[in-house]
Short mmCIF file of C-alpha atoms in Angstrom, two decimals:
data_model
loop_
_atom_site.label_atom_id
_atom_site.label_comp_id
_atom_site.label_asym_id
_atom_site.label_seq_id
_atom_site.Cartn_x
_atom_site.Cartn_y
_atom_site.Cartn_z
CA MET A 1 102.05 28.14 125.82
CA LEU A 2 103.71 27.81 128.68
CA ALA A 3 101.37 30.91 130.13
CA SER A 4 98.17 28.37 128.76
CA LEU A 5 99.33 26.15 130.12
CA ILE A 6 99.49 27.53 133.82
CA PHE A 7 95.99 29.26 132.94
CA SER A 8 94.17 25.96 132.29
CA SER A 9 95.01 24.27 134.99
CA LEU A 10 93.94 27.66 136.88
CA LEU A 11 91.49 28.27 135.38
CA GLY A 12 89.26 25.10 133.45
CA ASN A 13 87.66 25.69 130.26
CA TYR A 14 87.12 29.41 130.39
CA ALA A 15 90.88 29.46 130.90
CA ASN A 16 91.06 31.04 127.05
CA PHE A 17 88.50 33.86 127.50
CA ILE A 18 90.80 34.94 130.39
CA LEU A 19 93.63 34.60 128.30
CA GLY A 20 92.09 36.37 124.97
CA ALA A 21 90.83 39.24 127.52
CA MET A 22 94.16 39.82 129.32
CA SER A 23 95.87 39.42 125.94
CA VAL A 24 94.07 41.85 123.59
CA ALA A 25 94.60 44.34 126.10
CA LEU A 26 98.53 44.44 127.56
CA ILE A 27 99.28 43.76 124.16
CA LEU A 28 97.20 46.89 122.88
CA MET A 29 97.93 48.83 126.79
CA LEU A 30 101.46 47.56 125.65
CA PHE A 31 101.98 48.68 122.14
CA GLU A 32 101.49 52.33 123.53
CA PRO A 33 104.03 53.33 125.79
CA VAL A 34 106.49 51.34 122.76
CA GLN A 35 104.62 52.75 120.04
CA LEU A 36 105.42 56.66 122.10
CA LEU A 37 108.39 56.07 122.70
CA LEU A 38 110.19 54.95 118.72
CA LYS A 39 107.90 58.44 118.23
CA ARG A 40 109.76 60.99 120.69
CA ARG A 41 112.73 59.05 119.60
CA SER A 42 111.84 60.36 115.42
CA VAL A 43 111.05 63.59 116.48
CA LEU A 44 113.99 64.39 118.25
CA GLN A 45 116.40 63.07 115.12
CA ASP A 46 114.29 64.59 113.54
CA ILE A 47 115.26 68.46 115.93
CA LYS A 48 118.61 67.80 115.57
CA ARG A 49 119.03 66.96 111.94
CA LEU A 50 116.84 70.25 111.69
CA LYS A 51 120.00 71.73 114.15
CA ARG A 52 122.49 70.58 112.02
CA LEU A 53 121.23 72.04 108.62
CA GLU A 54 120.53 75.29 110.51
CA GLN A 55 124.71 74.92 111.92
CA ARG A 56 126.09 73.88 107.80
CA ARG A 57 124.39 76.61 106.33
CA LYS A 58 125.13 79.34 109.43
CA SER A 59 128.50 78.14 108.68
CA GLU A 60 128.30 78.24 105.05
CA GLN A 61 126.86 81.79 105.52
CA GLN A 62 130.62 82.96 106.95
CA ALA A 63 132.54 81.85 104.71
CA LYS A 64 130.91 83.34 101.91
CA TRP A 65 131.09 86.87 104.29
CA LYS A 66 134.68 85.71 104.88
CA THR A 67 135.62 85.18 100.96
CA GLN A 68 133.35 88.46 100.57
CA SER A 69 135.20 90.72 102.92
CA LYS A 70 138.52 88.92 101.54
CA VAL A 71 137.32 90.29 98.49
CA ASN A 72 137.10 94.00 98.69
CA GLU A 73 140.23 94.23 101.25
CA SER A 74 141.82 94.07 98.20
CA MET B 1 102.14 77.30 149.55
CA LYS B 2 100.90 78.71 146.63
CA ILE B 3 101.34 76.95 143.80
CA ASN B 4 101.58 79.01 140.45
CA TRP B 5 99.50 77.09 137.33
CA PHE B 6 100.01 79.05 135.36
CA LYS B 7 103.80 78.37 135.24
CA TYR B 8 102.99 75.51 134.04
CA ALA B 9 100.50 76.64 131.00
CA ALA B 10 104.13 77.02 129.91
CA THR B 11 105.80 74.31 127.68
CA ILE B 12 108.71 74.65 128.37
CA ASN B 13 108.47 74.25 132.10
CA PHE B 14 105.28 71.77 131.52
CA TYR B 15 107.83 69.70 129.12
CA ALA B 16 110.53 69.89 131.79
CA LEU B 17 107.50 68.56 134.52
CA ALA B 18 105.92 65.76 132.57
CA GLY B 19 109.01 64.49 132.04
CA ARG B 20 110.55 64.07 135.59
CA VAL B 21 106.80 63.05 137.47
CA ILE B 22 106.77 59.87 134.14
CA PRO B 23 108.49 57.43 135.41
CA PHE B 24 106.67 57.52 138.81
CA PHE B 25 103.06 57.04 136.82
CA TRP B 26 104.57 53.61 135.01
CA VAL B 27 106.31 52.51 138.74
CA ALA B 28 102.50 53.51 140.01
CA ALA B 29 100.29 52.10 136.98
CA VAL B 30 102.98 48.42 137.45
CA ILE B 31 102.45 47.66 141.38
CA LEU B 32 99.00 48.73 141.08
CA ILE B 33 97.83 46.74 138.13
CA THR B 34 100.10 44.00 139.21
CA ILE B 35 98.75 44.09 143.20
CA GLY B 36 94.90 44.41 141.05
CA LEU B 37 95.38 40.99 139.12
CA TYR B 38 97.18 38.78 141.68
CA TRP B 39 95.04 39.54 144.18
CA GLY B 40 91.47 39.28 140.80
CA PHE B 41 93.08 36.12 140.84
CA PHE B 42 94.12 34.37 143.73
CA LYS B 43 92.18 35.78 146.04
CA THR B 44 88.76 35.73 144.91
CA PRO B 45 86.13 33.24 144.82
CA ASP B 46 85.92 30.55 141.78
CA SER B 47 82.08 31.37 140.97
CA LEU B 48 79.52 33.98 142.20
CA ASP B 49 76.13 33.69 144.22
CA ASN B 50 74.78 34.29 140.25
CA GLY B 51 75.97 31.34 138.48
CA MET B 52 79.32 33.33 136.79
CA LYS B 53 82.35 31.09 136.71
CA GLU B 54 86.24 32.42 136.27
CA TYR B 55 85.54 34.12 134.14
CA TYR B 56 83.88 36.52 135.18
CA ARG B 57 87.97 38.08 135.64
CA ILE B 58 87.99 39.35 132.40
CA ILE B 59 86.14 42.25 134.73
CA PHE B 60 89.13 43.53 135.77
CA VAL B 61 90.22 44.07 132.51
CA HIS B 62 87.24 45.29 131.75
CA LEU B 63 85.64 47.80 134.19
CA GLY B 64 88.99 49.72 134.75
CA SER B 65 88.98 50.66 130.60
CA VAL B 66 85.39 51.37 130.64
CA TRP B 67 85.89 53.50 133.52
CA MET B 68 88.37 55.11 131.81
CA ALA B 69 87.86 55.72 127.78
CA MET B 70 84.80 57.49 129.53
CA TRP B 71 86.89 59.39 132.51
CA LEU B 72 89.16 60.77 129.71
CA TYR B 73 86.76 61.64 127.55
CA ILE B 74 85.67 63.47 130.07
CA MET B 75 88.92 64.53 130.40
CA MET B 76 89.51 65.32 126.91
CA VAL B 77 86.15 67.50 127.15
CA PHE B 78 87.55 69.76 129.54
CA TRP B 79 90.22 70.55 128.69
CA ALA B 80 89.22 71.66 124.98
CA LEU B 81 87.10 73.81 127.33
CA VAL B 82 89.95 75.06 129.02
CA GLY B 83 91.43 75.78 125.83
CA LEU B 84 88.61 78.28 124.36
CA VAL B 85 88.26 80.14 127.37
CA PHE B 86 92.41 80.46 128.34
CA ASN B 87 92.73 80.26 124.67
CA THR B 88 96.20 78.11 126.05
CA LYS B 89 98.01 76.14 123.68
CA LEU B 90 98.53 73.28 126.49
CA SER B 91 95.01 72.92 127.00
CA TYR B 92 94.66 71.86 123.40
CA MET B 93 97.90 69.43 123.51
CA MET B 94 96.75 67.95 126.51
CA ALA B 95 92.93 67.37 124.94
CA SER B 96 94.36 65.83 121.60
CA ALA B 97 97.61 63.73 123.81
CA THR B 98 94.32 62.12 126.03
CA SER B 99 92.04 61.71 122.17
CA ILE B 100 94.84 58.55 121.70
CA THR B 101 95.05 57.06 124.92
CA GLY B 102 91.22 57.57 125.71
CA ALA B 103 90.27 56.01 121.83
CA LEU B 104 92.82 52.93 122.84
CA LEU B 105 90.99 51.85 126.29
CA THR B 106 87.48 52.27 124.36
CA VAL B 107 88.90 49.05 121.99
CA VAL B 108 89.76 48.08 124.56
CA ALA B 109 86.68 47.60 126.62
CA LEU B 110 85.10 46.97 123.55
CA ALA B 111 87.63 43.53 122.92
CA THR B 112 87.16 42.18 125.86
CA GLY B 113 83.17 43.03 127.08
CA ALA B 114 83.15 40.81 123.80
CA ILE B 115 84.97 38.25 124.81
CA TRP B 116 82.93 38.16 128.24
CA GLY B 117 79.83 38.11 126.14
CA LYS B 118 80.64 35.38 124.46
CA THR B 119 81.08 33.40 127.86
CA SER B 120 78.46 34.52 129.85
CA TRP B 121 75.87 35.13 126.19
CA GLY B 122 77.46 33.37 123.89
CA THR B 123 77.46 35.52 121.25
CA TRP B 124 81.11 38.32 120.60
CA TRP B 125 78.14 40.54 119.62
CA ASP B 126 75.55 41.84 120.93
CA TRP B 127 73.28 45.49 120.12
CA ASP B 128 72.57 46.25 123.58
CA PRO B 129 72.24 49.61 124.53
CA LYS B 130 75.74 49.65 126.57
CA LEU B 131 77.47 47.53 123.91
CA THR B 132 76.58 50.02 121.00
CA THR B 133 77.45 53.51 122.67
CA PHE B 134 80.48 52.26 123.66
CA LEU B 135 81.04 51.66 119.32
CA ILE B 136 79.49 54.83 119.59
CA LEU B 137 82.11 56.75 122.11
CA LEU B 138 84.68 55.26 119.90
CA PHE B 139 83.05 56.07 116.29
CA ILE B 140 83.35 60.10 117.64
CA TYR B 141 86.28 59.35 119.53
CA ILE B 142 87.86 58.85 116.02
CA GLY B 143 86.10 61.39 114.66
CA TYR B 144 87.87 63.22 116.50
CA ILE B 145 91.47 62.60 115.77
CA ALA B 146 90.92 62.16 112.09
CA LEU B 147 88.65 66.66 111.76
CA GLN B 148 92.71 66.67 114.34
CA SER B 149 93.77 66.18 112.36
CA ALA B 150 92.34 66.19 108.73
CA ILE B 151 93.25 70.66 109.12
CA ASP B 152 96.86 71.78 108.86
CA ASP B 153 96.37 75.09 110.59
CA THR B 154 97.28 73.60 114.77
CA ARG B 155 95.32 76.75 115.03
CA ARG B 156 92.22 75.80 113.58
CA SER B 157 92.26 71.63 114.39
CA ASP B 158 92.58 72.37 117.78
CA LYS B 159 89.58 74.84 118.26
CA ALA B 160 87.62 72.69 115.69
CA SER B 161 88.19 69.79 117.47
CA ALA B 162 87.65 71.27 120.99
CA VAL B 163 84.08 71.59 119.59
CA LEU B 164 83.20 68.77 118.15
CA ALA B 165 84.46 66.83 122.07
CA LEU B 166 81.93 69.48 123.11
CA VAL B 167 79.22 68.45 121.08
CA GLY B 168 79.85 64.82 121.80
CA LEU B 169 79.54 64.77 125.53
CA ALA B 170 76.33 66.50 125.06
CA LEU B 171 75.06 64.81 122.32
CA VAL B 172 76.73 61.01 124.15
CA PRO B 173 74.42 61.41 126.80
CA VAL B 174 71.08 61.60 123.83
CA ILE B 175 72.68 58.52 122.43
CA TYR B 176 72.40 57.22 125.91
CA SER B 177 69.58 57.11 126.31
CA ALA B 178 68.05 56.55 122.90
CA VAL B 179 69.99 53.00 122.45
CA ASN B 180 68.63 52.35 125.81
CA CYS B 181 64.97 53.01 125.18
CA PRO B 182 64.03 52.32 121.22
CA ASP B 183 60.73 52.51 122.55
CA PRO B 184 60.15 55.92 124.62
CA THR B 185 57.63 53.79 126.57
CA GLN B 186 59.81 51.10 127.89
CA CYS B 187 63.08 50.47 128.30
CA SER B 188 64.56 46.72 128.12
CA SER B 189 69.00 45.81 128.64
CA LEU B 190 70.95 42.50 128.35
CA HIS B 191 73.61 43.96 130.21
CA GLN B 192 73.39 43.50 133.29
CA GLU B 193 72.92 46.20 136.15
CA SER B 194 75.69 48.00 137.63
CA SER B 195 75.67 45.25 140.70
CA MET B 196 78.68 47.58 142.38
CA LYS B 197 76.82 47.65 145.58
CA ASN B 198 76.32 43.42 146.61
CA ILE B 199 79.60 42.71 145.45
CA GLU B 200 82.03 40.50 146.79
CA PRO B 201 84.97 42.64 148.67
CA ASN B 202 87.56 40.54 147.55
CA ILE B 203 86.60 41.47 144.11
CA MET B 204 85.97 45.02 144.62
CA LYS B 205 89.94 45.17 145.93
CA GLY B 206 91.39 43.85 143.03
CA ILE B 207 88.75 46.96 140.27
CA ILE B 208 89.74 49.19 142.48
CA PHE B 209 93.47 48.50 142.49
CA THR B 210 93.31 47.93 138.67
CA THR B 211 91.11 50.64 137.85
CA LEU B 212 93.46 52.96 139.65
CA GLY B 213 96.68 51.75 137.96
CA PHE B 214 94.37 52.29 134.77
CA TRP B 215 94.12 55.71 135.84
CA MET B 216 98.81 55.40 136.33
CA TYR B 217 98.96 53.72 132.47
CA SER B 218 97.05 56.51 131.31
CA PHE B 219 98.97 59.51 132.66
CA ALA B 220 101.82 57.99 131.69
CA THR B 221 100.89 57.83 128.07
CA ILE B 222 99.08 60.74 127.96
CA LEU B 223 102.45 62.81 129.33
CA MET B 224 105.50 61.27 126.75
CA ARG B 225 102.58 61.39 124.14
CA VAL B 226 101.88 66.03 125.52
CA ARG B 227 105.66 65.85 125.10
CA ASN B 228 106.06 64.62 121.54
CA ILE B 229 103.23 66.55 120.69
CA ILE B 230 104.65 69.11 122.66
CA LEU B 231 109.05 68.66 120.81
CA GLN B 232 107.48 68.91 117.55
CA ARG B 233 104.72 72.01 117.69
CA GLU B 234 108.09 73.41 118.97
CA ARG B 235 110.54 72.32 116.75
CA ASN B 236 112.00 75.83 115.79
CA THR B 237 112.31 77.92 118.93
CA ASN B 238 115.40 77.93 121.09
CA TRP B 239 114.05 76.82 124.05
CA VAL B 240 114.14 72.95 122.74
CA SER B 241 117.05 73.46 120.60
CA LYS B 242 118.88 73.93 124.04
CA LEU B 243 117.55 70.94 125.16
CA LYS B 244 120.06 68.32 126.31
CA GLU B 245 118.39 65.31 124.12
CA VAL B 246 118.85 67.13 121.27
CA ASN B 247 122.45 67.66 121.99
CA MET C 1 67.32 90.94 113.37
CA LEU C 2 64.27 89.78 111.24
CA SER C 3 65.40 91.21 108.40
CA ALA C 4 68.48 89.83 108.48
CA PHE C 5 67.25 86.16 108.88
CA TRP C 6 64.95 86.70 105.83
CA LEU C 7 67.40 88.04 103.85
CA VAL C 8 70.00 85.61 104.01
CA LEU C 9 66.71 83.38 104.09
CA LYS C 10 65.50 84.62 100.59
CA ARG C 11 68.89 84.97 98.61
CA ASP C 12 69.36 80.99 99.49
CA LEU C 13 66.52 80.26 98.24
CA LEU C 14 67.13 81.71 94.66
CA LEU C 15 70.70 80.78 94.48
CA ALA C 16 69.63 77.34 94.82
CA LEU C 17 66.13 78.00 92.52
CA ARG C 18 68.87 79.10 89.49
CA ARG C 19 71.18 76.04 90.43
CA ARG C 20 67.39 73.60 90.93
CA SER C 21 69.60 70.21 89.63
CA GLU C 22 71.52 70.12 92.71
CA ILE C 23 68.00 69.89 94.67
CA PHE C 24 67.40 67.11 92.28
CA THR C 25 70.95 65.31 93.14
CA VAL C 26 69.82 64.98 96.69
CA LEU C 27 66.42 63.58 96.01
CA PHE C 28 66.84 61.31 93.22
CA PHE C 29 70.44 60.47 95.98
CA PHE C 30 67.44 59.06 98.17
CA LEU C 31 65.11 57.47 95.22
CA VAL C 32 68.17 55.10 94.77
CA VAL C 33 68.86 53.62 97.69
CA ILE C 34 65.72 53.17 98.82
CA SER C 35 64.95 51.22 95.50
CA LEU C 36 68.37 49.73 95.83
CA PHE C 37 67.12 48.30 99.75
CA PRO C 38 64.81 46.14 98.61
CA LEU C 39 67.03 44.07 95.35
CA GLY C 40 70.04 44.03 98.49
CA VAL C 41 67.28 42.30 101.61
CA GLY C 42 64.98 41.04 99.61
CA THR C 43 61.42 41.64 98.31
CA GLU C 44 58.83 39.18 100.26
CA ASP C 45 56.25 41.39 101.97
CA LYS C 46 56.81 40.68 105.04
CA THR C 47 60.75 41.52 105.18
CA LEU C 48 60.19 45.38 102.99
CA LYS C 49 57.06 46.18 105.87
CA GLN C 50 60.25 45.90 108.31
CA ILE C 51 63.00 46.91 106.37
CA ALA C 52 61.05 50.14 105.51
CA PRO C 53 61.24 52.49 108.99
CA GLY C 54 64.77 52.05 109.01
CA VAL C 55 66.09 52.18 105.23
CA VAL C 56 63.56 55.11 104.71
CA TRP C 57 65.98 56.41 108.11
CA ILE C 58 69.60 55.84 106.53
CA ALA C 59 67.86 56.42 103.42
CA ALA C 60 67.15 60.20 104.63
CA LEU C 61 70.70 60.31 106.92
CA LEU C 62 73.23 59.53 103.52
CA ALA C 63 71.20 61.97 102.20
CA SER C 64 71.60 65.04 104.75
CA THR C 65 74.64 63.92 104.65
CA LEU C 66 75.79 64.40 101.07
CA ALA C 67 74.11 68.02 101.06
CA LEU C 68 75.80 69.50 103.89
CA GLU C 69 79.45 69.80 102.14
CA ARG C 70 76.97 72.38 100.11
CA LEU C 71 76.23 73.70 102.83
CA PHE C 72 78.93 76.81 103.41
CA SER C 73 81.19 75.52 100.48
CA SER C 74 80.45 78.41 98.07
CA ASP C 75 79.65 80.78 100.17
CA TYR C 76 83.14 79.75 101.84
CA VAL C 77 84.80 79.90 98.69
CA ASP C 78 83.31 83.66 97.20
CA GLY C 79 83.91 85.35 100.08
CA THR C 80 80.55 85.59 101.55
CA LEU C 81 80.69 83.79 104.69
CA GLU C 82 83.59 86.83 105.18
CA GLN C 83 81.70 88.71 104.96
CA LEU C 84 78.61 87.43 107.12
CA ALA C 85 81.05 87.21 109.49
CA LEU C 86 81.80 90.81 110.00
CA ALA C 87 77.71 92.35 109.93
CA PRO C 88 76.69 93.72 111.96
CA GLN C 89 73.87 91.00 113.77
CA SER C 90 74.27 87.76 115.64
CA MET C 91 76.12 85.34 113.32
CA SER C 92 73.92 82.78 115.14
CA VAL C 93 70.77 84.19 113.03
CA MET C 94 72.16 83.91 109.86
CA VAL C 95 72.81 81.06 110.09
CA LEU C 96 69.70 80.39 111.40
CA ALA C 97 68.65 81.46 108.39
CA LYS C 98 70.91 79.11 105.76
CA MET C 99 70.32 76.77 107.97
CA VAL C 100 66.42 77.33 107.80
CA ALA C 101 66.89 77.36 103.09
CA HIS C 102 68.81 74.06 103.86
CA TRP C 103 65.80 72.17 104.38
CA LEU C 104 63.43 73.55 102.43
CA LEU C 105 65.83 72.41 99.68
CA THR C 106 66.50 68.77 99.98
CA GLY C 107 65.09 68.23 103.73
CA LEU C 108 61.21 68.91 102.05
CA PRO C 109 61.27 67.54 99.17
CA LEU C 110 62.43 63.94 101.24
CA VAL C 111 59.84 64.53 103.13
CA LEU C 112 56.88 65.40 100.10
CA ILE C 113 58.69 62.23 97.91
CA SER C 114 58.95 60.25 101.17
CA PRO C 115 54.71 58.19 100.32
CA LEU C 116 55.87 56.71 97.45
CA VAL C 117 58.50 54.97 99.51
CA GLY C 118 55.82 53.64 101.23
CA LEU C 119 54.16 52.24 98.13
CA PHE C 120 57.54 50.76 97.97
CA TYR C 121 58.01 49.29 100.44
CA HIS C 122 53.93 48.04 101.21
CA LEU C 123 52.86 50.05 103.87
CA PRO C 124 49.49 51.25 105.01
CA SER C 125 48.57 54.32 104.64
CA HIS C 126 48.09 55.25 107.93
CA SER C 127 51.94 54.77 108.78
CA ILE C 128 52.77 56.94 105.12
CA GLY C 129 50.76 59.56 107.23
CA VAL C 130 52.90 58.34 110.26
CA MET C 131 56.38 58.79 108.63
CA MET C 132 55.71 61.94 106.45
CA MET C 133 55.24 63.50 110.10
CA VAL C 134 58.36 62.24 111.91
CA LEU C 135 60.04 62.70 108.84
CA LEU C 136 58.99 67.06 108.82
CA ILE C 137 60.24 66.87 111.98
CA GLY C 138 62.94 65.19 112.14
CA THR C 139 65.00 65.82 108.40
CA PRO C 140 65.50 69.68 110.20
CA ILE C 141 66.52 68.00 113.60
CA LEU C 142 69.32 66.61 110.65
CA SER C 143 70.22 70.11 109.01
CA MET C 144 70.84 71.95 112.44
CA ILE C 145 72.96 68.55 114.18
CA GLY C 146 75.13 68.41 110.34
CA ALA C 147 75.64 71.97 109.81
CA ILE C 148 78.11 72.29 112.36
CA GLY C 149 79.76 69.43 111.57
CA ALA C 150 80.18 71.26 107.82
CA ALA C 151 81.39 74.63 110.09
CA LEU C 152 84.19 72.11 111.33
CA THR C 153 84.87 71.14 108.25
CA LEU C 154 85.03 74.16 106.42
CA GLY C 155 87.10 73.95 102.88
CA LEU C 156 89.19 70.91 103.77
CA ARG C 157 89.96 68.70 101.28
CA GLY C 158 88.08 65.33 101.61
CA GLY C 159 85.67 67.63 103.98
CA GLY C 160 82.79 65.60 102.33
CA VAL C 161 83.78 62.17 103.36
CA LEU C 162 84.66 62.87 107.00
CA VAL C 163 81.65 65.71 107.98
CA SER C 164 80.43 61.63 107.04
CA LEU C 165 82.48 60.37 110.06
CA LEU C 166 81.77 63.80 112.24
CA VAL C 167 77.28 63.61 111.68
CA LEU C 168 76.15 60.35 111.46
CA PRO C 169 77.08 59.24 114.56
CA PHE C 170 75.12 62.39 116.23
CA TYR C 171 72.21 61.87 114.39
CA LEU C 172 71.99 58.29 115.68
CA PRO C 173 69.07 59.24 118.24
CA VAL C 174 67.06 60.92 115.62
CA MET C 175 66.80 57.66 113.91
CA VAL C 176 65.78 55.38 116.36
CA TYR C 177 63.09 57.88 117.83
CA GLY C 178 62.29 58.28 114.05
CA SER C 179 61.99 54.68 112.96
CA GLY C 180 60.68 53.24 116.11
CA ALA C 181 57.63 55.50 115.27
CA ILE C 182 56.95 54.31 111.40
CA ALA C 183 57.82 50.72 112.74
CA THR C 184 55.21 52.05 115.96
CA SER C 185 52.33 52.76 113.68
CA MET C 186 52.06 48.87 111.88
CA GLN C 187 50.92 47.70 115.30
CA GLN C 188 47.67 47.32 116.59
CA GLY C 189 46.91 49.56 119.74
CA LEU C 190 49.66 51.37 120.96
CA SER C 191 50.05 55.18 121.18
CA LEU C 192 52.68 57.08 118.89
CA GLN C 193 53.00 60.96 121.23
CA PRO C 194 55.88 59.60 123.49
CA TYR C 195 57.60 59.56 120.02
CA PHE C 196 56.73 62.31 119.10
CA MET C 197 57.27 64.17 122.59
CA VAL C 198 60.51 62.77 121.76
CA LEU C 199 61.89 64.14 118.49
CA GLY C 200 59.70 67.29 119.40
CA ALA C 201 62.40 68.19 122.13
CA PHE C 202 65.22 67.01 120.35
CA ALA C 203 63.77 70.19 117.63
CA LEU C 204 63.69 72.83 119.82
CA LEU C 205 66.99 72.08 121.26
CA ALA C 206 68.52 71.51 118.03
CA ILE C 207 66.88 75.37 117.35
CA VAL C 208 68.14 76.88 120.31
CA PHE C 209 71.63 75.37 120.72
CA SER C 210 72.82 74.30 117.05
CA PRO C 211 72.54 77.86 115.29
CA LEU C 212 75.02 79.18 118.45
CA ALA C 213 77.12 75.94 117.39
CA THR C 214 78.02 76.54 113.97
CA ALA C 215 77.57 79.92 114.79
CA ALA C 216 81.21 79.19 116.57
CA ALA C 217 82.48 76.16 114.06
CA LEU C 218 82.11 78.74 111.43
CA ARG C 219 84.12 82.17 113.03
CA ILE C 220 87.47 78.99 114.31
CA SER C 221 86.94 78.24 110.07
CA LEU C 222 87.19 81.88 108.97
CA GLU C 223 90.38 82.87 111.14
#
């Protein structure tokens, strides 16, 4: 609102058009990095989850081996 | 000093390098666009000799996005070609990262162009050669993105979309000449001829600064996207699991 | 090399003649599109003459993209395409043969039936001749550009829609000059030679480059 008031005092009749053009450009151009950052976060989270799953699988495997070897010993 | 360029063809090195340079590109983009817009709004005349009034200031975002949209297509084809010749996976990733920023800037160019058209020609859309060619360019970008996302196998999707980009580059000039002169014996157009030579120096400064700013913006977003693509495609590798981001 | 060309051409024609219904599907699609336009736009004599060039070409483009999916898909499914890729003969030549066969089966029938369109749209007989000529030069270009798209989308889910999306923008120059020639032919005293020259140049370029690009695309898809 304030911005458009400043614009119209500066530029008269054409303010709305220039403002429209600028805002289309800026919204699209700001939207992109935000989307990229969100994407990056979700990708990193995916990787973390994969890693946790992998670790859990490994530790379960080790636990199984341990009980197995105990059974074998006894 | 001799730089081993192939060092950065490895995703692990490129990932780190891109991470270091992205902030600089962002800072440069913000500064350049701010200077360009400031100069464009406060240091330029209110109306031009040929009767154009304040609305010509849309040019500062319009031209920047137009030039970048075309230039990014060429860059995309360049990376696709490098990928086809040297078979480096990073070049394909660069090509696909470039395509989305390119498509976005094409949309910006079309939207600002439509708004400008409304003020200067009195219509939002005109089937003028330059507008039509840009619409087709957008379709080609969309085709490239669609083809890439339709193929599950990344090796095939990379190569197939690279071939598509090359075919597109060969055909865009033909398409432009076809919409420019539908009648091969004579040519005409509503869009003004490029008037770069007799442009007012202050306006020129604004244009140059915003275009450079758009350029930096494109670099920054493309590198950000490439980093995402690298992470996504190499999530199962050892080096990704050792990154400090995921620990 | 020439024998490989003839062999592939004969094989494709034979296969298609065994399943004749496919040829007619494309042909009738073309006719249906053609006859829907007047009902949607209006049936006045002037309107019909004005829209005829564009409508003919748009119908031809749509029919051509519709037929594209069949160009390689059955050979891909039964493994013939891999055999062709492994053959010692140049793949481009065999691909060119497949394109020629495809055009003979889907493009040529459109050219032959187009006088009917002229009657639907009240075109003068001179324009009907021009229309047949430009379709004769233009439809092979459509098949050849389309083949690249068909090769790239080989075996994909929803490939039919995707191939239209990829290929239709590239058809634009052919459509512009093709319909331009028909429209010009309805005015007195204008030379049509430039149109034919431009379309001829497109056709020659397509014959040279399209088989190469298609063969490359097929190799990528077959990997």
